[in-house]
CSV table of N, CA and C in Angstrom, one decimal:
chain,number,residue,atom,x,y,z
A,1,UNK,N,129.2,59.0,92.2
A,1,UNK,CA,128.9,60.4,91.7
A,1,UNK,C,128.1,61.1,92.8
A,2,UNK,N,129.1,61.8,93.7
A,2,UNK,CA,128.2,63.0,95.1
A,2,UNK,C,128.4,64.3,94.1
A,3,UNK,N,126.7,64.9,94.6
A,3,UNK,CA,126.6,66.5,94.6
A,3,UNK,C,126.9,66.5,95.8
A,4,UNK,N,127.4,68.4,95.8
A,4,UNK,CA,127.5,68.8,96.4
A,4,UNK,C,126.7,69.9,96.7
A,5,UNK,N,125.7,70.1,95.5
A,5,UNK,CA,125.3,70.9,95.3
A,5,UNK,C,124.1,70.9,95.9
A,6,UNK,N,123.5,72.1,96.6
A,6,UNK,CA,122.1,71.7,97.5
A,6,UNK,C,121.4,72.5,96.7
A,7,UNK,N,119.5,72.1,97.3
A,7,UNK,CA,118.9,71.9,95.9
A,7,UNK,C,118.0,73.0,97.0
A,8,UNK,N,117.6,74.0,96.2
A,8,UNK,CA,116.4,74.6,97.0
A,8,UNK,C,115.3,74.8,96.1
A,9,UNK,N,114.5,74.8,97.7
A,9,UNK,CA,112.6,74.9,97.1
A,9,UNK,C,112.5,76.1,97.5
A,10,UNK,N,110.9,76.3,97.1
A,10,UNK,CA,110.7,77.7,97.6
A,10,UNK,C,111.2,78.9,97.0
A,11,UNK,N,110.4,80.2,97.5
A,11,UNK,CA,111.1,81.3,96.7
A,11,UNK,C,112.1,81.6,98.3
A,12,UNK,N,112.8,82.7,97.7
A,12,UNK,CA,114.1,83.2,98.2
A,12,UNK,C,113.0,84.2,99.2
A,13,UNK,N,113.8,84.6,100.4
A,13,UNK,CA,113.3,85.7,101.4
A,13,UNK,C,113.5,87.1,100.7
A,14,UNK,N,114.4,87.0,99.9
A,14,UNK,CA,114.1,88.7,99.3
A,14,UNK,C,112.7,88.7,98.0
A,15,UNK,N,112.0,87.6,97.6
A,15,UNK,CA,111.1,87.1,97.0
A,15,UNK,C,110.0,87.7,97.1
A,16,UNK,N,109.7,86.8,98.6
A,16,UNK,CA,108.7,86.9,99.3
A,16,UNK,C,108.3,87.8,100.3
A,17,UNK,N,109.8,89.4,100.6
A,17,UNK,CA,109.0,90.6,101.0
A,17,UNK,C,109.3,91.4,99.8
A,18,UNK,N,109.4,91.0,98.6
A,18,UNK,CA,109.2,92.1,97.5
A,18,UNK,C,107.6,91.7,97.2
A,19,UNK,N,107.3,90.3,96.8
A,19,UNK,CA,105.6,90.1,96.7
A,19,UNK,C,104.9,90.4,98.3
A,20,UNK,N,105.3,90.3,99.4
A,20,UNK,CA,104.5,90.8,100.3
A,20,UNK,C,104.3,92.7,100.4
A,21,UNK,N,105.7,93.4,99.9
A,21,UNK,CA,104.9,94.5,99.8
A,21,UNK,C,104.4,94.9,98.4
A,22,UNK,N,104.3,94.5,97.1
A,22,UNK,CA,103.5,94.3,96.1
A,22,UNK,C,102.3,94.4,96.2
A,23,UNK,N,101.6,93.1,97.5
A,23,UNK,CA,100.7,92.7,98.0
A,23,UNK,C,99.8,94.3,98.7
A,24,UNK,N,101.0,94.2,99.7
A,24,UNK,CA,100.5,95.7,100.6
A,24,UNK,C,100.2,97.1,99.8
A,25,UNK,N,100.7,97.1,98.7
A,25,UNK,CA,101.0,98.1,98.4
A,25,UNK,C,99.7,98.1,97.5
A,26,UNK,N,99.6,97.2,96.4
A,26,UNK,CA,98.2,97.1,95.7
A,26,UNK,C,96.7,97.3,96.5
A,27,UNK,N,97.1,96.4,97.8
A,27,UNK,CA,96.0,96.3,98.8
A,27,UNK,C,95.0,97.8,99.1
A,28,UNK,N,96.3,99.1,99.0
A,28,UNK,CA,95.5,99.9,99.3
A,28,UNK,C,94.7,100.9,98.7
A,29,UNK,N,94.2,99.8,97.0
A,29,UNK,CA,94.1,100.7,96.3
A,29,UNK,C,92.8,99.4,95.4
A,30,UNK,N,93.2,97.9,95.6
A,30,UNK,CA,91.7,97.2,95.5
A,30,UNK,C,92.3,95.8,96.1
A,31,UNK,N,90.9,95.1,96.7
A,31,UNK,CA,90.8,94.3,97.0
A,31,UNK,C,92.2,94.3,98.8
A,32,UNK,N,91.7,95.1,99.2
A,32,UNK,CA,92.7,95.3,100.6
A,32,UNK,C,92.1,93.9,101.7
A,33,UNK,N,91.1,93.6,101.8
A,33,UNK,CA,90.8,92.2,102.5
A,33,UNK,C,91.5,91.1,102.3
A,34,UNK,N,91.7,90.9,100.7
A,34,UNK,CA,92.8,89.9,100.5
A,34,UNK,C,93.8,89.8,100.5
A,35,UNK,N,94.7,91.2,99.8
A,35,UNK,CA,95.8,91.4,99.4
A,35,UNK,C,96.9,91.8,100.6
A,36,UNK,N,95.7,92.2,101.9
A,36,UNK,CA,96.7,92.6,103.1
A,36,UNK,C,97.3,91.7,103.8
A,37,UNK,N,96.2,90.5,104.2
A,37,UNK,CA,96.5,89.4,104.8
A,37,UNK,C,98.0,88.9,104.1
A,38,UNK,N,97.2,88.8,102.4
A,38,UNK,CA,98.5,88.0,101.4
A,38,UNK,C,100.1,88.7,102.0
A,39,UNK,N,99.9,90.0,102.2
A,39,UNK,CA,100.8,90.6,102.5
A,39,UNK,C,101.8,90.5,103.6
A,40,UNK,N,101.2,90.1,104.4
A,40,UNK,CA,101.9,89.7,106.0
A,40,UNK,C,101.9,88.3,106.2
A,41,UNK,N,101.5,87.4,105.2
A,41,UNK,CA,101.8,86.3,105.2
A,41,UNK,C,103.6,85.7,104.4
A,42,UNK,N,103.4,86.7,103.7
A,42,UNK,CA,104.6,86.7,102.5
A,42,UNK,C,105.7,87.6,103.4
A,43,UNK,N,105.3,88.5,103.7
A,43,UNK,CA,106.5,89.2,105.0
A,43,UNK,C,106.5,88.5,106.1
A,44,UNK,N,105.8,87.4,106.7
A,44,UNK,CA,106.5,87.0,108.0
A,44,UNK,C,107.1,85.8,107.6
A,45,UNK,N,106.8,85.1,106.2
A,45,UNK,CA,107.6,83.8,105.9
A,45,UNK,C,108.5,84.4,105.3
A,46,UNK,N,109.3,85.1,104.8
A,46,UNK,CA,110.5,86.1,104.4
A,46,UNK,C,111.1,86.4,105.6
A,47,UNK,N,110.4,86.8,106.8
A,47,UNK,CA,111.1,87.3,108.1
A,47,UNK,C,111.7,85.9,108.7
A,48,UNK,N,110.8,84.7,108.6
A,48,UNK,CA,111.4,83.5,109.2
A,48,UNK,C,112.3,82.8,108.3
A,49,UNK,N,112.7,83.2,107.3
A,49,UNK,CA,113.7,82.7,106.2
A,49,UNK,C,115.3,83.1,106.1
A,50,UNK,N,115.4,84.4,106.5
A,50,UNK,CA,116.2,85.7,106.8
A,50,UNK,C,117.3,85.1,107.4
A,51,UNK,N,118.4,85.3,107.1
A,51,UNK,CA,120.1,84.9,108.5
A,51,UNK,C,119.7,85.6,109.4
A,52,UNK,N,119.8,85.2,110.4
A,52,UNK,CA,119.6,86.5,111.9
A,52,UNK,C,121.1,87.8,111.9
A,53,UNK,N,121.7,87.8,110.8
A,53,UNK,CA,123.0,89.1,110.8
A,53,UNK,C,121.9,89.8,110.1
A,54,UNK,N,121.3,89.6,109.7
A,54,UNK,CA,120.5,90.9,108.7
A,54,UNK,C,119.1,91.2,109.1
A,55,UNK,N,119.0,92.9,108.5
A,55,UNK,CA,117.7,93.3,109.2
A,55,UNK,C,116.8,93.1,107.8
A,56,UNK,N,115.3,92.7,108.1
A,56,UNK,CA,114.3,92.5,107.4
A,56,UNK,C,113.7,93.5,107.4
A,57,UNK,N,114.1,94.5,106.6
A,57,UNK,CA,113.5,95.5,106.5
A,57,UNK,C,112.2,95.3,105.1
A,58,UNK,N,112.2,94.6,104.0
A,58,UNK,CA,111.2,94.9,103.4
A,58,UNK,C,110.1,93.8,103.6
A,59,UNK,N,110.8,92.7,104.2
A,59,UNK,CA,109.4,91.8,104.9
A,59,UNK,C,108.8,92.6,106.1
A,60,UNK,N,109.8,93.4,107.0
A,60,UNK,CA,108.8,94.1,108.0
A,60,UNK,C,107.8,95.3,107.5
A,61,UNK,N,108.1,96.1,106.3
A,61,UNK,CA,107.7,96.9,105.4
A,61,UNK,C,106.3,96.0,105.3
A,62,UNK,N,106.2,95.4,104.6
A,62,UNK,CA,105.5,94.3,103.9
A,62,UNK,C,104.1,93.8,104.9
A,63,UNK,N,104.9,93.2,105.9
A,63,UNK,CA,103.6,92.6,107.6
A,63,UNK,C,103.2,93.9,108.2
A,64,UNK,N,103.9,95.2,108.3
A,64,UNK,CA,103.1,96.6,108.4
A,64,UNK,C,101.9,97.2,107.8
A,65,UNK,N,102.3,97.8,106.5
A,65,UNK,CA,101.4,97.6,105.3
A,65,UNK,C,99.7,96.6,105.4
A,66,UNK,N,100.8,95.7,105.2
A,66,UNK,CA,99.4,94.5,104.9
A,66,UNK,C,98.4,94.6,106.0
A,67,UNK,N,99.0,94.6,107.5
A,67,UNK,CA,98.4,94.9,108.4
A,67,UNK,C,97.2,96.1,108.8
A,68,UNK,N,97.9,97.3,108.3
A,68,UNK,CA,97.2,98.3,107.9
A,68,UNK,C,96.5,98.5,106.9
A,69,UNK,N,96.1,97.5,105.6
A,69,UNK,CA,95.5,97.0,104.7
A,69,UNK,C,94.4,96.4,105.5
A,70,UNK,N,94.4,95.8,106.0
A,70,UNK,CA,93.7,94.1,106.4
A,70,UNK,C,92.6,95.3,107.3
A,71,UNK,N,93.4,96.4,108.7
A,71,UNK,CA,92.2,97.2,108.7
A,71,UNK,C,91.6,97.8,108.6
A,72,UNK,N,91.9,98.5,107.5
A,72,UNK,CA,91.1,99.5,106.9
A,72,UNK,C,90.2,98.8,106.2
A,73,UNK,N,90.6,97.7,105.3
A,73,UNK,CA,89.2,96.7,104.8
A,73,UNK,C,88.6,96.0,105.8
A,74,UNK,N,89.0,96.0,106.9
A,74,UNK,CA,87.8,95.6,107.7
A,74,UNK,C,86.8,96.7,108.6
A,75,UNK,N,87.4,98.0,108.6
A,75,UNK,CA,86.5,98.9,108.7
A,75,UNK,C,85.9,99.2,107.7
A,76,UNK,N,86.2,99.6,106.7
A,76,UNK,CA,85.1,99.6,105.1
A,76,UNK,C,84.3,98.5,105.2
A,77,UNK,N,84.1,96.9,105.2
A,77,UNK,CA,83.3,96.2,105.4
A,77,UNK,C,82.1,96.0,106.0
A,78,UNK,N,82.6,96.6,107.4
A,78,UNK,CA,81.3,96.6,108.6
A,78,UNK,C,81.1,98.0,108.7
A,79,UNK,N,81.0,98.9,107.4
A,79,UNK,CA,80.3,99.6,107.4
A,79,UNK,C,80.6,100.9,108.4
A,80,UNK,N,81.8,100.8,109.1
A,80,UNK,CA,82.2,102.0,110.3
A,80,UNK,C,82.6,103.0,109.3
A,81,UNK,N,81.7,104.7,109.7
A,81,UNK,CA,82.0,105.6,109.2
A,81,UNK,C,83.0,106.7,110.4
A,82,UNK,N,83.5,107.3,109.7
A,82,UNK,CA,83.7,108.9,110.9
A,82,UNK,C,82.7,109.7,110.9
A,83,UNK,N,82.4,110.2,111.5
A,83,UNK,CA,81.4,112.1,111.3
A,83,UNK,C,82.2,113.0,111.9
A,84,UNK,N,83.1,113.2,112.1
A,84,UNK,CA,83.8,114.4,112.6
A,84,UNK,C,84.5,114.3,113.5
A,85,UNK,N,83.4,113.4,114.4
A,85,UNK,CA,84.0,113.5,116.1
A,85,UNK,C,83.6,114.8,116.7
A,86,UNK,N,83.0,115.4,116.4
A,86,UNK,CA,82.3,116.9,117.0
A,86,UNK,C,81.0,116.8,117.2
A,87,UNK,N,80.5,118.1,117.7
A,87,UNK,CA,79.1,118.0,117.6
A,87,UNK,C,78.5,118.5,116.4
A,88,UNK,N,77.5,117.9,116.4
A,88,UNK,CA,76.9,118.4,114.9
A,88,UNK,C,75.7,119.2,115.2
């Protein structure tokens, strides 16, 4: 008695950049320190999952995003403000 049938683990790459921009997209509205990282982690294991014929467009969405999450919560954190950039 052969399968033939192969068995997969893991979520699917279209999975993992729909939760990585989920991730990004929540990120910029609470908890962005967490949710951005989560974000680019889930988009670059989606990007390394991918056939190479196809473009990764919502895992690269996704490692963008989250990226741009990750620093703006780390500018809010350490407290960096703007003042204008002018003289005051």
């Amino acid at each position: 008695m052969s399968h033939n049938s192969r068995t997969r683990t893991g979520a699917s790459p279209r999975t993992l950049g729909a939760v990585g921009l989920l991730c990004a997209v929540a990120g910029f509205f609470v908890l962005g320190i967490v949710l951005g990282p989560a974000a680019v982690v889930c988009g670059r294991l989606a990007m390394g999952r991918t056939p190479r014929g196809t473009r990764p467009v919502l895992p690269l969405v996704a490692v963008v995003l989250g990226a741009i999450d990750t620093v703006i919560a780390l500018v809010w954190l350490t407290g960096a403000h703007w003042d204008g950039g002018g003289m005051t």
